[in-house]
């Protein structure tokens, strides 16, 4: 059984066409014979063909046209590139042939040849459209989010940095997942309808650069059917090995070898786990800096809900990019204060925080434009009994929320209104929805004393607030931790209102006297005692950090499985 995903770097590809034909021929030979209904179709037939999901609130994902795709929603995986033999988009950016950029001569360098990891549709002048597998040449990488490139088939323009990679680098390999947590790697290889031997290589979350190989060891995706192998480095960084009897100069060579035979692993490597495409860093390169946009570029399509400060709409930017548009009631705040708060959101960039794209402040009502989350608020998602939520999914959502809050904690940002209603839900990966912390309308940068004192007369969510915040309006990261404990109660009760049967004044009085809500029926005792009660400690200094909370939930199921398995010596 051969691999068509990895070739040693010394092997040269004569042309996109030849590579495409070769890879498709090999792809059809991967699947073992014996079941005409499941194993003799080409990859595109079995796994579907890609199309943009366009959902701006989960990562921008790709649909598999397959009735049994991930959790009955095919928008989470995309087909493997077949050599970059793709059709050109109609919009190729500038074709003027001008060899100047920002007044500086530009030159092509062979070492700066890029390959597109995902397709991208330009919707602004100066950006460049491309298809997955297209080849480009890097001209200017001074902007960390947008690179200026020349397409191999003509045209220059900006492309999002996270959609491309330098050719013949680890980042460009289909099977390389980057620095992701162990549980995220497991979800990727356990996606529905992927075969035994589906794999990825990830960078481990350690201070030193280490790698791990994650393999799906069954066709049914049952619990415990994923194996992890540490990939160790030879002295002097001269190569890699899983077992000392076989060493490899590169990770690509390692993948090629174990695609031919298992040689001590649980099984051969068969299929790279599908990557999840990132969201665009901005609506366009231009809006990265000029994020005040004309409101006539927005179309408000469907009202999603009302809030204390305005309405939330589903809409589109320039008729194509799906966004969420929050409208602020006139007189809510001054343009200066509004922009100051929006600036905080704009600077936040994390996979578990809702991305702010742009604002409209030239006239009221003011608009905040963010990524669109297809499944709405976590509170509504929890209360919808048609949504099956396993313990694994609940724990994973707890980890994702803590991960986003850890990012704010590291930057001394206090949210002040952390609750299920302010967490948004995207698509699912192996039964677990992507969730992101939203509604930074109340977020504030903490001063040196790490306390934010709210203005007089401000309204606070009493049942989600610690006593000091509810009675004095003093907010810290530790008050966010208290709110996180209440959010866990919401998750494990499927969205019940905290402190059932108690009004706000009674809640304050009882909590001051030491009352704490009992353990929800579906909540594991360990989570209640080691997390929830500690989040509600009267002494803020004894409450856990979000860093601790994230790692608690991220590692929650690790104790029931071996972290890494040694290769067989047979």
XYZ file of C-alpha atoms in Angstrom:
570
model
C 0.000 0.000 0.000
C 1.643 3.209 -1.105
C 1.383 6.750 0.112
C 0.703 9.618 -2.244
C 0.863 12.369 0.336
C 4.519 12.617 1.142
C 7.621 12.482 -0.957
C 11.211 13.105 0.119
C 12.223 16.676 -0.573
C 14.777 15.517 -3.120
C 12.047 14.207 -5.397
C 11.084 16.820 -7.969
C 7.683 17.151 -9.601
C 7.860 17.769 -13.335
C 4.466 19.368 -13.630
C 1.207 19.916 -11.814
C -0.545 17.757 -14.369
C 1.736 14.748 -13.966
C 1.589 14.928 -10.187
C -2.193 15.214 -10.246
C -2.582 12.157 -12.462
C -0.085 10.171 -10.414
C -1.713 11.032 -7.109
C -5.246 10.282 -8.262
C -4.091 6.890 -9.556
C -2.461 6.092 -6.234
C -5.383 7.432 -4.210
C -7.680 4.918 -5.884
C -5.349 2.112 -4.839
C -5.257 3.027 -1.139
C -8.542 1.498 -0.216
C -8.356 -2.233 0.307
C -10.399 -4.414 -1.979
C -13.252 -6.563 -0.707
C -16.246 -4.248 -0.374
C -17.451 -2.908 -3.665
C -19.802 -0.477 -1.994
C -17.225 1.213 0.191
C -13.724 0.676 -1.059
C -13.495 0.875 -4.836
C -14.473 4.499 -5.329
C -11.987 7.278 -5.900
C -11.333 9.558 -2.948
C -13.527 12.299 -4.410
C -16.422 9.822 -4.682
C -16.069 8.560 -1.147
C -15.172 11.748 0.643
C -16.931 14.289 -1.535
C -15.836 17.399 -3.346
C -15.088 20.688 -1.663
C -17.073 23.879 -1.568
C -16.810 26.887 0.702
C -19.060 26.793 3.740
C -18.748 30.528 4.242
C -19.800 30.343 7.870
C -18.069 33.263 9.537
C -17.977 32.129 13.113
C -16.457 28.795 12.866
C -13.287 28.497 10.880
C -14.005 28.919 7.162
C -14.611 25.275 6.392
C -15.139 22.995 3.430
C -18.112 20.806 2.671
C -17.965 17.125 1.891
C -20.923 16.225 -0.284
C -21.625 13.078 1.686
C -24.811 12.142 3.490
C -22.947 10.878 6.533
C -20.316 13.585 6.936
C -19.265 15.000 10.244
C -22.295 14.954 12.556
C -24.698 15.153 9.595
C -23.112 18.466 8.655
C -20.604 18.147 5.842
C -18.897 21.482 6.341
C -15.897 20.428 8.320
C -13.425 18.700 6.040
C -12.036 19.232 2.603
C -10.482 16.955 0.054
C -6.755 16.504 -0.217
C -4.986 18.601 -2.821
C -3.921 16.714 -5.890
C -0.830 18.557 -6.940
C -2.137 22.085 -7.239
C -3.623 21.491 -10.692
C -6.470 23.970 -10.220
C -8.433 26.388 -12.322
C -7.715 30.064 -11.988
C -10.252 32.348 -10.347
C -11.660 35.148 -12.440
C -10.366 37.784 -10.013
C -6.592 37.609 -10.020
C -5.811 40.989 -8.518
C -3.556 43.425 -10.298
C -2.220 42.372 -13.712
C -0.369 45.561 -14.517
C 3.052 43.935 -14.444
C 4.359 46.758 -12.259
C 7.460 45.581 -10.392
C 7.101 48.176 -7.654
C 5.313 47.737 -4.324
C 4.935 50.637 -1.908
C 7.603 52.455 -3.900
C 10.125 49.622 -3.529
C 11.358 47.323 -6.326
C 10.188 43.722 -5.873
C 11.987 40.574 -6.914
C 10.995 36.924 -7.082
C 13.047 34.436 -5.092
C 12.856 30.700 -5.710
C 13.048 29.962 -1.997
C 9.910 32.061 -1.479
C 7.600 29.941 -3.613
C 4.261 29.526 -1.841
C 1.457 26.992 -2.135
C -2.182 27.672 -1.253
C -3.435 25.473 1.572
C -7.052 26.574 1.113
C -8.995 28.552 -1.521
C -9.600 32.264 -1.029
C -12.086 34.580 -2.727
C -11.025 38.210 -2.962
C -13.776 40.757 -2.414
C -11.672 43.929 -2.340
C -9.324 45.729 -4.679
C -5.726 44.748 -4.024
C -6.459 41.253 -2.712
C -5.750 38.151 -4.796
C -8.074 35.188 -5.335
C -6.649 31.672 -5.543
C -7.556 28.014 -5.437
C -6.224 25.314 -3.150
C -2.884 24.097 -4.504
C -2.128 27.243 -6.535
C 1.510 28.361 -6.596
C 2.561 31.938 -5.808
C 5.775 33.871 -5.277
C 6.299 35.903 -2.122
C 7.162 39.539 -2.814
C 6.647 41.205 0.573
C 6.088 39.615 3.985
C 6.436 42.722 6.142
C 2.774 42.406 7.205
C 2.323 39.447 9.545
C -1.278 38.800 8.439
C -1.251 39.667 4.716
C 1.524 38.749 2.284
C 2.008 40.458 -1.067
C 2.491 37.835 -3.796
C 2.632 37.195 -7.519
C 0.513 34.311 -8.784
C 2.313 31.779 -11.001
C -0.390 32.278 -13.654
C -0.416 36.056 -13.476
C -1.546 38.826 -11.178
C -0.239 40.325 -7.945
C -2.000 41.163 -4.714
C -2.387 40.489 -1.018
C -3.255 37.054 0.360
C -4.031 36.035 3.962
C -0.870 34.622 5.504
C -2.687 31.744 7.219
C -4.027 30.439 3.889
C -0.606 29.786 2.313
C 2.721 28.153 3.158
C 6.200 28.082 1.692
C 6.594 25.123 -0.625
C 8.483 22.059 0.594
C 8.194 23.073 4.227
C 6.551 21.192 7.062
C 3.697 23.689 7.092
C 2.831 22.853 3.474
C 2.363 19.126 4.134
C -1.243 17.889 4.150
C -0.622 15.791 7.245
C 0.932 18.530 9.397
C -1.581 20.032 11.832
C 0.663 22.566 13.538
C 0.660 23.176 17.275
C -2.677 21.788 18.436
C -3.781 20.051 21.657
C -3.901 16.285 21.869
C -7.700 16.175 22.179
C -8.083 18.371 19.082
C -5.868 15.948 17.149
C -8.077 13.062 18.245
C -11.212 14.802 17.028
C -9.648 15.422 13.619
C -8.669 11.795 13.008
C -11.992 10.528 14.389
C -14.104 12.561 11.973
C -16.882 10.481 10.431
C -16.253 8.306 7.379
C -12.471 8.437 7.566
C -10.606 5.128 7.277
C -8.393 3.289 9.711
C -4.895 4.715 9.431
C -6.047 8.344 9.158
C -3.233 10.320 10.732
C -1.597 13.643 11.399
C 1.646 14.942 12.821
C 1.343 17.754 15.328
C 3.732 19.926 17.228
C 3.377 19.102 20.905
C 2.424 21.830 23.367
C 5.797 21.917 25.080
C 8.430 24.591 25.556
C 10.797 22.765 23.224
C 9.847 21.814 19.663
C 8.665 18.202 19.773
C 6.330 16.271 17.485
C 3.782 13.491 17.864
C 2.107 11.138 15.392
C -1.643 10.624 15.956
C -3.294 7.644 14.207
C -6.869 6.381 13.968
C -6.729 2.672 14.793
C -10.235 1.576 13.783
C -12.903 2.186 11.176
C -15.733 2.735 13.658
C -14.143 5.602 15.618
C -14.851 4.033 19.019
C -13.395 5.494 22.221
C -9.771 4.515 22.672
C -9.228 3.912 18.969
C -6.595 6.642 18.636
C -2.908 6.041 19.240
C -0.238 8.675 19.839
C 3.479 8.124 19.198
C 6.242 10.471 20.254
C 8.573 11.447 17.438
C 12.039 11.926 18.854
C 14.968 13.884 17.447
C 18.420 12.538 16.797
C 21.283 14.346 18.477
C 22.192 17.530 16.691
C 18.802 17.676 14.980
C 20.099 15.263 12.341
C 16.874 13.342 11.944
C 13.827 11.767 13.572
C 12.715 8.392 14.877
C 9.857 6.657 16.650
C 11.901 3.568 17.370
C 15.704 3.544 17.342
C 15.868 0.699 14.822
C 14.651 3.049 12.076
C 15.674 6.698 11.670
C 14.706 9.291 9.062
C 16.309 12.450 7.787
C 12.974 14.309 7.599
C 9.413 13.920 8.867
C 8.356 13.556 5.242
C 10.590 10.499 4.936
C 9.090 9.116 8.157
C 5.550 9.481 6.793
C 6.516 7.899 3.468
C 8.002 4.874 5.229
C 5.092 4.212 7.586
C 2.664 4.661 4.691
C 4.244 1.566 3.127
C 4.220 -0.651 6.235
C 3.318 -0.357 9.917
C 6.647 -1.727 11.275
C 5.620 -1.605 14.934
C 2.894 1.031 14.714
C -0.752 0.106 15.269
C -1.370 0.248 11.493
C -0.107 1.780 8.261
C -0.688 5.447 7.572
C -3.418 5.759 4.949
C -5.052 9.190 4.830
C -4.055 12.607 6.227
C -6.644 13.930 8.663
C -8.532 16.800 7.031
C -7.414 20.250 8.051
C -9.822 22.878 9.278
C -9.320 26.074 7.357
C -8.771 29.237 9.378
C -11.010 32.258 9.289
C -9.738 35.200 7.272
C -7.702 37.612 9.441
C -9.806 40.548 8.191
C -12.517 41.204 5.633
C -9.694 42.265 3.316
C -6.151 43.589 3.475
C -7.481 47.133 3.320
C -9.828 46.704 6.297
C -6.956 45.532 8.491
C -6.079 49.178 9.082
C -9.133 50.933 7.636
C -11.743 49.031 9.598
C -14.286 51.828 9.497
C -16.282 50.646 6.477
C -19.207 52.216 4.566
C -22.472 50.745 5.782
C -23.710 50.439 2.192
C -21.274 47.511 1.869
C -23.432 45.584 4.362
C -26.729 43.818 3.781
C -28.754 42.977 6.916
C -30.484 39.716 6.019
C -32.043 38.229 9.141
C -32.519 39.409 12.711
C -30.896 37.028 15.177
C -31.815 38.633 18.475
C -32.153 41.653 20.746
C -29.976 42.805 23.617
C -29.755 45.580 26.179
C -27.744 47.719 23.788
C -29.227 46.864 20.406
C -29.924 44.133 17.872
C -27.880 41.381 16.249
C -28.334 40.563 12.557
C -27.079 37.965 10.153
C -25.780 39.746 7.087
C -23.279 39.850 4.266
C -20.369 42.092 3.410
C -20.271 43.001 -0.275
C -22.909 40.376 -0.929
C -20.712 37.343 -0.240
C -18.913 37.217 3.131
C -21.258 36.088 5.908
C -20.992 38.240 9.021
C -22.835 39.071 12.214
C -23.811 42.730 12.578
C -24.496 44.166 16.010
C -26.402 47.447 15.913
C -26.088 49.775 18.915
C -29.093 51.739 20.142
C -28.659 55.486 19.538
C -27.284 57.269 22.595
C -25.815 54.113 24.130
C -22.299 55.578 24.098
C -20.182 58.208 22.389
C -18.305 57.392 19.165
C -15.021 57.799 21.056
C -15.984 55.319 23.774
C -17.419 52.933 21.197
C -14.215 52.944 19.141
C -12.083 52.529 22.252
C -13.965 49.374 23.182
C -13.976 48.091 19.602
C -10.208 48.576 19.491
C -9.878 46.045 22.319
C -11.822 43.482 20.297
C -9.883 44.241 17.124
C -6.585 43.492 18.850
C -7.788 40.118 20.146
C -6.908 37.206 17.887
C -7.630 33.730 19.233
C -9.519 30.697 17.872
C -11.901 30.762 20.851
C -12.708 34.470 20.699
C -15.178 35.895 18.201
C -13.281 37.903 15.585
C -14.122 41.578 15.067
C -13.830 42.635 11.435
C -15.033 46.223 11.155
C -17.227 49.014 12.525
C -19.562 51.718 11.197
C -19.521 54.882 13.335
C -20.124 57.741 10.900
C -23.774 57.849 11.924
C -26.078 56.126 14.379
C -26.915 53.372 14.930
C -23.292 52.233 15.204
C -22.450 48.806 13.790
C -19.988 46.174 14.994
C -19.209 43.589 12.299
C -17.912 40.206 13.496
C -17.550 36.678 12.211
C -20.813 34.756 11.959
C -21.418 31.744 14.213
C -23.837 29.390 12.527
C -25.390 27.771 15.623
C -26.079 30.897 17.642
C -25.657 31.357 21.374
C -24.494 28.549 23.632
C -27.493 29.159 25.890
C -29.964 28.482 23.079
C -27.870 25.525 21.919
C -27.927 23.971 25.402
C -31.678 24.428 25.765
C -32.432 22.834 22.405
C -33.076 19.214 23.371
C -32.526 18.057 19.788
C -28.814 18.776 20.281
C -27.149 15.693 21.715
C -24.363 16.792 24.054
C -22.108 14.071 25.441
C -19.875 14.434 28.487
C -16.919 14.586 26.117
C -18.538 17.466 24.232
C -19.368 19.305 27.468
C -15.815 18.964 28.756
C -14.378 20.050 25.425
C -16.570 23.159 25.353
C -15.412 23.978 28.893
C -11.812 23.709 27.678
C -12.424 25.913 24.637
C -14.050 28.655 26.709
C -11.242 28.537 29.274
C -8.735 28.736 26.419
C -10.291 31.940 25.112
C -10.459 33.413 28.605
C -6.832 32.440 29.229
C -5.912 34.638 26.268
C -7.750 37.579 27.868
C -6.205 36.788 31.249
C -2.690 36.932 29.810
C -3.441 40.395 28.420
C -5.084 41.686 31.597
C -8.459 41.991 29.930
C -11.568 41.452 32.043
C -14.748 40.361 30.276
C -17.308 41.224 33.000
C -20.220 39.333 31.443
C -19.078 35.751 30.882
C -22.183 33.576 30.520
C -23.647 31.012 28.120
C -25.621 33.766 26.376
C -22.316 35.426 25.466
C -20.647 32.325 24.044
C -21.370 31.491 20.399
C -21.496 28.084 18.748
C -20.137 27.087 15.359
C -19.892 23.832 13.419
C -19.070 20.443 14.933
C -15.900 18.392 14.777
C -16.461 14.744 15.741
C -19.556 15.619 17.751
C -18.042 18.617 19.523
C -19.085 22.130 18.491
C -16.566 24.926 18.137
C -17.383 27.599 20.730
C -16.087 31.158 21.048
C -16.368 33.803 23.732
C -18.270 36.820 22.431
C -19.764 40.150 23.512
C -16.778 42.223 24.470
C -19.052 45.240 24.854
C -18.289 45.229 28.568
C -14.627 44.217 28.322
C -12.075 46.548 29.860
C -8.308 46.691 30.084
C -7.213 46.316 33.691
C -5.006 48.958 35.233
C -1.927 48.262 37.335
C -4.018 47.405 40.389
C -5.810 44.695 38.368
C -9.234 46.059 39.337
C -11.771 47.693 37.090
C -14.414 49.810 38.820
C -17.567 50.191 36.779
C -19.326 53.490 36.394
C -22.146 54.387 38.763
C -25.534 53.094 37.705
C -24.191 50.335 35.466
C -26.245 47.139 35.262
C -24.606 43.832 36.172
C -25.616 40.181 35.737
C -25.941 39.481 39.467
C -26.372 35.697 39.271
C -23.143 35.404 37.279
C -21.133 37.867 39.394
C -19.118 37.395 42.553
C -20.178 39.446 45.585
C -17.570 42.183 45.159
C -18.549 42.683 41.534
C -22.293 42.526 42.182
C -22.286 44.885 45.171
C -19.377 47.248 44.463
C -18.896 47.014 40.706
C -15.275 45.926 41.102
C -14.218 43.493 38.386
C -11.015 41.488 38.058
C -9.905 38.408 36.175
C -10.848 36.485 39.323
C -14.416 37.763 39.064
C -14.418 36.361 35.524
C -13.319 33.028 37.038
C -16.359 33.128 39.344
C -18.583 33.715 36.312
C -16.886 30.806 34.550
C -18.005 28.531 37.389
C -21.595 29.701 36.850
C -21.179 29.053 33.129
C -20.185 25.461 33.926
C -23.440 25.134 35.870
C -25.300 26.284 32.751
C -23.482 23.732 30.592
C -24.160 20.764 32.878
C -27.832 21.697 33.439
C -28.547 22.265 29.724
C -29.045 25.991 30.185
C -30.962 26.249 33.450
C -31.025 29.666 35.121
C -28.527 29.715 38.033
C -29.890 29.799 41.580
C -33.326 28.528 40.515
C -36.203 30.082 42.429
C -34.072 32.882 43.913
C -34.221 36.563 42.985
C -31.112 38.740 42.749
C -31.253 40.173 46.279
C -31.683 36.714 47.770
C -28.754 35.405 45.734
C -26.459 38.118 47.106
C -27.577 37.488 50.683
C -27.284 33.702 50.491
C -23.913 33.673 48.734
C -22.538 36.069 51.352
C -23.676 33.589 53.999
C -21.736 30.816 52.233
C -24.392 29.178 50.065
C -23.184 27.518 46.874
C -25.321 25.764 44.286
C -25.322 21.948 44.537
C -23.675 19.697 41.970
C -25.833 19.350 38.834
C -27.111 15.829 38.277
C -25.113 15.277 35.075
C -21.916 16.936 36.313
C -19.053 14.652 37.415
C -18.221 15.069 41.111
C -14.590 15.753 40.228
C -15.524 18.764 38.113
C -17.871 20.091 40.782
C -15.404 19.800 43.670
C -12.148 20.572 41.869
C -13.402 23.329 39.593
C -16.823 24.804 40.275
C -16.507 25.170 44.050
C -12.979 26.544 43.675
C -14.209 29.103 41.138
C -16.714 30.211 43.799
C -14.167 30.553 46.598
C -14.884 33.667 48.659
C -11.185 34.549 48.560
C -10.298 35.617 44.989
C -6.663 34.617 45.478
C -7.702 31.000 45.997
C -9.663 30.820 42.761
C -7.880 29.047 39.889
C -6.421 30.826 36.898
C -7.849 30.307 33.433
C -4.547 28.701 32.507
C -5.175 26.058 35.180
C -8.813 25.657 34.137
C -7.919 25.177 30.491
C -5.372 22.466 31.206
C -7.717 20.735 33.665
C -10.382 20.283 30.994
C -7.976 19.772 28.108
C -6.373 16.870 30.000
C -9.592 15.599 31.597
C -9.813 12.322 29.670
C -6.070 11.781 29.342
C -5.888 10.085 32.737
C -8.141 7.297 31.437
C -5.883 6.547 28.458
C -2.125 6.217 28.056
C -0.615 9.498 26.885
C 1.620 7.857 24.311
C 2.087 4.257 23.292
C 5.476 2.732 22.506
C 5.877 1.103 19.095
C 5.769 -2.682 18.992
C 9.174 -4.333 18.791
C 7.886 -7.246 16.706
